[in-house]
Coordinates of C-alpha atoms and ligand atoms in Angstrom, one line a residue:
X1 CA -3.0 9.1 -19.2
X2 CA -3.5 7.3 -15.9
X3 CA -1.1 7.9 -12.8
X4 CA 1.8 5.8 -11.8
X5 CA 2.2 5.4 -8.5
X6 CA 4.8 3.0 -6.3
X7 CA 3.7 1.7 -3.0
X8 CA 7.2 1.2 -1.3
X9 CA 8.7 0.8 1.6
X10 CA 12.5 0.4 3.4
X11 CA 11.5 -2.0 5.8
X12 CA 9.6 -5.2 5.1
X13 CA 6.0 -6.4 6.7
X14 CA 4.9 -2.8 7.3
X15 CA 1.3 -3.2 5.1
X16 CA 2.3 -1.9 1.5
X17 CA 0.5 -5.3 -0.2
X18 CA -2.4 -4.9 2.2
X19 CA -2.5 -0.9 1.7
X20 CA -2.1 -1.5 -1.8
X21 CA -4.6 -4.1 -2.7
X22 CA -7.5 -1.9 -0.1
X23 CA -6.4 1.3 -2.0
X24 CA -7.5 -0.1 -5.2
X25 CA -10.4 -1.3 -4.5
X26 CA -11.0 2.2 -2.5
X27 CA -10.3 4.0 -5.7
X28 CA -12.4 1.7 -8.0
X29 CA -15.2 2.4 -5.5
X30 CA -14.6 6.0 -6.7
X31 CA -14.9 5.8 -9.9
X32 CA -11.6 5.5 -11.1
X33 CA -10.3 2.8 -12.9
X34 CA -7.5 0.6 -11.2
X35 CA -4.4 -1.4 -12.1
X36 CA -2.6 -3.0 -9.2
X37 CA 0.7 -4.8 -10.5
X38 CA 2.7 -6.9 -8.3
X39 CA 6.2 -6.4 -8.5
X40 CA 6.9 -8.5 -6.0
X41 CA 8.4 -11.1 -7.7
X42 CA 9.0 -14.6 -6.3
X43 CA 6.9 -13.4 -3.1
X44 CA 3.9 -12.6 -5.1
X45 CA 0.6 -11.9 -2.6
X46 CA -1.6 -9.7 -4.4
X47 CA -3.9 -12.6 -5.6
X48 CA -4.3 -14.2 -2.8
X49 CA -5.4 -11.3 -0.4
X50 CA -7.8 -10.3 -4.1
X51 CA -9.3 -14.3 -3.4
X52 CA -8.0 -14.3 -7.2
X53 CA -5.2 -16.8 -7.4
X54 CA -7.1 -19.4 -9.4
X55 CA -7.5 -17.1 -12.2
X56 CA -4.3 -16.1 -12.6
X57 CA -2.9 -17.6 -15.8
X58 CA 0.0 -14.8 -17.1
X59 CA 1.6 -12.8 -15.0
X60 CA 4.4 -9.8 -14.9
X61 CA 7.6 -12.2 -16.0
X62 CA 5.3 -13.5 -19.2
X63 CA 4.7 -10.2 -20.6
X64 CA 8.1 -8.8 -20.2
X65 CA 9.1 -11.9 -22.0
X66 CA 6.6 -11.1 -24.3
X67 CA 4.9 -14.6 -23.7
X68 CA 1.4 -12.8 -23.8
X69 CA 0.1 -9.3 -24.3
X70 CA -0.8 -6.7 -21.5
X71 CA -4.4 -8.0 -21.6
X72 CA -4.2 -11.5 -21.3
X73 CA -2.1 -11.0 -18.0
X74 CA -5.0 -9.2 -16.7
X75 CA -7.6 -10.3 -14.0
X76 CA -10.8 -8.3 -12.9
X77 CA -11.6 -8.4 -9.6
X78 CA -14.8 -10.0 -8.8
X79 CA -17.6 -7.1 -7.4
X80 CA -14.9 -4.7 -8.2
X81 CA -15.6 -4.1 -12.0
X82 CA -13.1 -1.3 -11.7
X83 CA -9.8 -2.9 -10.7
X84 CA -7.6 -5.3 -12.5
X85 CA -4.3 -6.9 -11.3
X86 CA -1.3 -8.1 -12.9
X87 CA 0.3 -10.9 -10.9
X88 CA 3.8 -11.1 -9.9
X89 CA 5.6 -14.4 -10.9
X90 CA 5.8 -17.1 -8.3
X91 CA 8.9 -18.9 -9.4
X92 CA 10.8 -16.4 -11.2
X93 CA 13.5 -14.1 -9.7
X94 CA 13.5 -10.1 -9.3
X95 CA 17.0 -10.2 -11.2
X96 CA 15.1 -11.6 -14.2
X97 CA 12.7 -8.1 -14.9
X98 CA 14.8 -5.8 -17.6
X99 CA 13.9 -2.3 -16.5
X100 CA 13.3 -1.5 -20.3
X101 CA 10.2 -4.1 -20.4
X102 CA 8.6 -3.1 -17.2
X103 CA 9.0 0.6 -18.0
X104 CA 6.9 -0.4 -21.6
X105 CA 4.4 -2.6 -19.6
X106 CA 3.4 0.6 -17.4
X107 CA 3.6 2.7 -20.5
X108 CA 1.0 0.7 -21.8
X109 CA -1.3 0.2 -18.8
X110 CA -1.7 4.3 -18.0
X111 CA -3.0 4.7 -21.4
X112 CA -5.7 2.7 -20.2
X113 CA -6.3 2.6 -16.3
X114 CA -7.0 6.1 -14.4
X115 CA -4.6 4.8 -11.5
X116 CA -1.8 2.4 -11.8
X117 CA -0.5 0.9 -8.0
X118 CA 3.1 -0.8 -8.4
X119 CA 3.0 -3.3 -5.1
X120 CA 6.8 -2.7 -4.4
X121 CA 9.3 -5.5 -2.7
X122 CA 10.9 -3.8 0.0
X123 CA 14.1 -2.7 0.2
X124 CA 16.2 -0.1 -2.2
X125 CA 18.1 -2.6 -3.9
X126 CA 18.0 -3.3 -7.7
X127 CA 14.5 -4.3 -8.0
X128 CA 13.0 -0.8 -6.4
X129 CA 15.4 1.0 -9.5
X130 CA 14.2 -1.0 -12.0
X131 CA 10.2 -0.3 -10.5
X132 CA 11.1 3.4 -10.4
X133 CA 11.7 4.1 -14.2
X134 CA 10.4 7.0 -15.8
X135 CA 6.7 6.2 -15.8
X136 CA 6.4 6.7 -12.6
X137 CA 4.6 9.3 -11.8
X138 CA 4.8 9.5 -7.9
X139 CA 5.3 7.0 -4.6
X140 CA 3.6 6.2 -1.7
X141 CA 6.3 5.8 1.0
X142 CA 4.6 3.2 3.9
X143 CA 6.0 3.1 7.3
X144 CA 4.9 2.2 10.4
X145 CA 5.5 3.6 13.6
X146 CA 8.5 2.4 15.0
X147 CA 12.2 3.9 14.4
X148 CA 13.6 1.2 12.3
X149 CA 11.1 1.6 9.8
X150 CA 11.5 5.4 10.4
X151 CA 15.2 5.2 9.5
X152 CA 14.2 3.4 6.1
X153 CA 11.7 5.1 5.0
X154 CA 14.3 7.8 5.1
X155 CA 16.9 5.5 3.0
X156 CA 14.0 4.8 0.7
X157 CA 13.3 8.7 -0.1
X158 CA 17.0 9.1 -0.7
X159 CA 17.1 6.4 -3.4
X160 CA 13.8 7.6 -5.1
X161 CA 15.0 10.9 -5.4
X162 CA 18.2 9.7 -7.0
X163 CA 15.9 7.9 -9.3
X164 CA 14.5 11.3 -9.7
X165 CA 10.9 10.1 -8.4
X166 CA 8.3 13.0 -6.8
X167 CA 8.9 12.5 -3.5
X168 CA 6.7 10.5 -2.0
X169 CA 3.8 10.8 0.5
X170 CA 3.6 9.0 3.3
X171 CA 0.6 6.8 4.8
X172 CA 1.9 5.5 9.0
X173 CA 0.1 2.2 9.0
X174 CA -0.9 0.3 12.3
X175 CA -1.6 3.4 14.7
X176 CA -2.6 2.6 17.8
X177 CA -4.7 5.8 19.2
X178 CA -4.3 4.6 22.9
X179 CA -0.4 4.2 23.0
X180 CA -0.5 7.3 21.3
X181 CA -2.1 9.3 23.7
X182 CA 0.0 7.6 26.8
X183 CA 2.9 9.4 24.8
X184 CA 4.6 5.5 24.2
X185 CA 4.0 5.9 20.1
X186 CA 5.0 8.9 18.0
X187 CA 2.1 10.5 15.8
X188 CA 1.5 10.0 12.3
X189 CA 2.2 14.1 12.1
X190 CA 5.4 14.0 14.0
X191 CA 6.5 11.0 11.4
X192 CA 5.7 13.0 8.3
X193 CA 7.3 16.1 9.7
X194 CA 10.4 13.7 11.1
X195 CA 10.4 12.7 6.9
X196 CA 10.0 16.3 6.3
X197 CA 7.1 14.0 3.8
X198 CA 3.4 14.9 3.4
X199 CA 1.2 12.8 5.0
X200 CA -1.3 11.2 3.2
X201 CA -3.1 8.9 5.5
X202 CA -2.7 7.6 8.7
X203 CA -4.6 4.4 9.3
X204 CA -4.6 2.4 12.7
X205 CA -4.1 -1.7 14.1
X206 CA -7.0 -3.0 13.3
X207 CA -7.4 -6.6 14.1
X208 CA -10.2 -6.7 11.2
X209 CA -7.7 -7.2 8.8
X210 CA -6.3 -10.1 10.0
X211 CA -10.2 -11.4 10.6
X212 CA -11.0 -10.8 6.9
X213 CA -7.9 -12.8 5.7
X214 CA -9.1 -15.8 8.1
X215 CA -12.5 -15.4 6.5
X216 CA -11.6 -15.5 2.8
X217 CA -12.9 -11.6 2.7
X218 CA -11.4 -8.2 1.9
X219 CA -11.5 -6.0 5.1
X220 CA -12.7 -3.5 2.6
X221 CA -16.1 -4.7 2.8
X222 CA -16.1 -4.9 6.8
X223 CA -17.1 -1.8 8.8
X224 CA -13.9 -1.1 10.8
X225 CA -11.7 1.7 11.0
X226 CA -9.0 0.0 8.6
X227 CA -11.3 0.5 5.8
X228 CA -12.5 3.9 7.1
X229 CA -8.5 4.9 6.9
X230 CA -8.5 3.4 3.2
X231 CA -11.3 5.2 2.0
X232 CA -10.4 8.4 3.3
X233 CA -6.7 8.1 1.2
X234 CA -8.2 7.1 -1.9
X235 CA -10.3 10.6 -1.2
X236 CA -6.9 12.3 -0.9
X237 CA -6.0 10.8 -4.0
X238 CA -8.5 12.4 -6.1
X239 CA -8.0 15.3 -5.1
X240 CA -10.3 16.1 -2.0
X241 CA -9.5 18.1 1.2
X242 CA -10.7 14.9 3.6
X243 CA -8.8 16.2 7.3
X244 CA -6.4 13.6 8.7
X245 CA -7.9 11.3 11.6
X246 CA -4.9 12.9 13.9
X247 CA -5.0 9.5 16.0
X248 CA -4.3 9.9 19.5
X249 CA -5.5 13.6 19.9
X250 CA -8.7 13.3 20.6
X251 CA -10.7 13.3 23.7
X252 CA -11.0 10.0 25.5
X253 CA -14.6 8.5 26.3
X254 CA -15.0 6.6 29.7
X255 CA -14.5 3.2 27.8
X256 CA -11.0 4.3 26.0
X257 CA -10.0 5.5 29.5
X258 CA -10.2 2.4 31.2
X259 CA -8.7 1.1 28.2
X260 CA -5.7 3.2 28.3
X261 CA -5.5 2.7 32.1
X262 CA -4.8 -1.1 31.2
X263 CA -2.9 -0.5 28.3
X264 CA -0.3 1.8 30.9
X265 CA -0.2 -0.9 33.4
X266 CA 1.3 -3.4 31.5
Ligands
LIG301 N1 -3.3 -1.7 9.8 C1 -3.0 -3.0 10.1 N2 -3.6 -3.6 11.2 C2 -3.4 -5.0 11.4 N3 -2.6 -5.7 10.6 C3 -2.0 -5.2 9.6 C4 -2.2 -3.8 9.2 N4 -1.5 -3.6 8.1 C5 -0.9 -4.7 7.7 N5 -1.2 -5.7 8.6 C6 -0.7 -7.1 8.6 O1 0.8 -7.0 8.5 C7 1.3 -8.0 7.8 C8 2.3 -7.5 6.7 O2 1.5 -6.8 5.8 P1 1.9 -6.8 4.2 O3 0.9 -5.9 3.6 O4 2.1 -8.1 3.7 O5 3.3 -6.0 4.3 P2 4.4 -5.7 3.2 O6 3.7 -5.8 1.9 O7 4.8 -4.3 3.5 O8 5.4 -6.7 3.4 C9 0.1 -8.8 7.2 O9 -0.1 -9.9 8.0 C10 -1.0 -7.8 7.3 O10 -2.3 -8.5 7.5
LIG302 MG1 4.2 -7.0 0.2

């Protein structure tokens, strides 16, 4: 039996479809075999940061109408042998999902997938409940840096553990190292222990992300430090002792110096 595992998030626009979609392919790279499913109905993104949306014929809403089978809603990612999505609907509304359906729709992709990634909507309204059924074998709470997203990954934790969800770990997306180290951001560590969560990854700004999108490519396949991150998490995932990046700690070289200098004189 594969592992369930909700990407989610209180606050919107922190990375959880970008983490997601890099985590899979991260973990298919290792191995494992990967189901990412969409939940994010009516905002679905998945397959177009995949470069997949043409082949999407089913998605989530047709099988939990029972319009197709598990299978047929299935598309392999190109190069990535290992990882599969399900797409969310386009035009159909979060409302719309019956809990019981989506709960037999995970049952019956961890008999065959090693990981299962649920792309959450964000927010702890309905739709996060009817995600978090009892399937589910664990979440990834993402945040970023900032206090309002803070304060909802909090909220967030609070609802999953009413919906008696493992309590997630956390991955602090868009770091930045520098503002770090001039003491104007709060460290990925001080965030987990704030969340009194285990942190799982911490993975920095990285204007390669937004490059790959322009390019039509997955910033999985770029060397850059976003990927770096990724890779290190799916590590986690399976179970290895990789050490945490800690970003903002280390030593500065001459270069980041005179970067931070800059940076501080704003
Ligand atoms: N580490 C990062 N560095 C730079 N941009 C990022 C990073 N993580 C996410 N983004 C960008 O932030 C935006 C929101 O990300 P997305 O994954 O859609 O968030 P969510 O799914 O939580 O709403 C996207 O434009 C994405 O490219
Ligand atoms: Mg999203």
């Amino acid at each position: 039996m594969g592992t369930v595992l909700l990407i989610a998030s209180g606050k919107g626009g922190v990375g959880k479809s970008t983490l997601t979609s890099a985590l899979a392919i991260a973990l298919g790279r290792k191995d494992a075999s990967v189901c990412i499913v969409d939940a994010d109905i009516g905002l679905r993104s998945q397959d177009t940061l995949l470069g997949v949306s043409d082949s999407v014929v089913y998605d989530l809403m047709d099988v939990a109408r029972k319009g197709c089978n598990v299978r047929q809603a299935l598309v392999r990612l190109p190069g990535e042998e290992d990882v599969s999505l399900m797409a969310a609907s386009q035009f159909a509304r979060a409302k719309e999902l019956d809990a019981k359906d989506f709960a037999r729709i995970i049952r019956e992709l961890k008999a065959t997938f090693g990981y299962v990634l649920i792309d959450c909507p964000a927010g702890i309204e309905r739709s996060l409940r009817v995600l978090a059924s009892s399937e589910v074998d664990g979440a990834i709470a993402v945040c970023t840096p900032d206090e309002v997203s803070i304060k909802d990954a909090r909220r967030l934790c609070q609802v999953l553990k009413e919906r008696k969800v493992k309590t997630p770990e956390l991955i602090v997306n868009r770091l930045n190292p520098l503002l770090i180290k001039a003491g104007e951001m709060q460290p990925a560590a001080d965030i987990a222990g704030e969340l009194h969560l285990k942190l799982l990854g911490e993975v920095p700004e990285d204007v390669n992300i937004y490059r790959a999108l322009l390019t039509n490519r997955r910033f999985m396949d770029l060397d850059c430090e976003a990927a770096k991150a990724v890779t290190r998490i799916a590590a986690r995932l399976r179970g290895n002792e990789i050490q945490l990046p800690a970003y903002g700690s280390h030593r500065l070289n001459w270069l980041e110096r005179r970067r931070l200098k800059k940076l501080t004189e704003v």
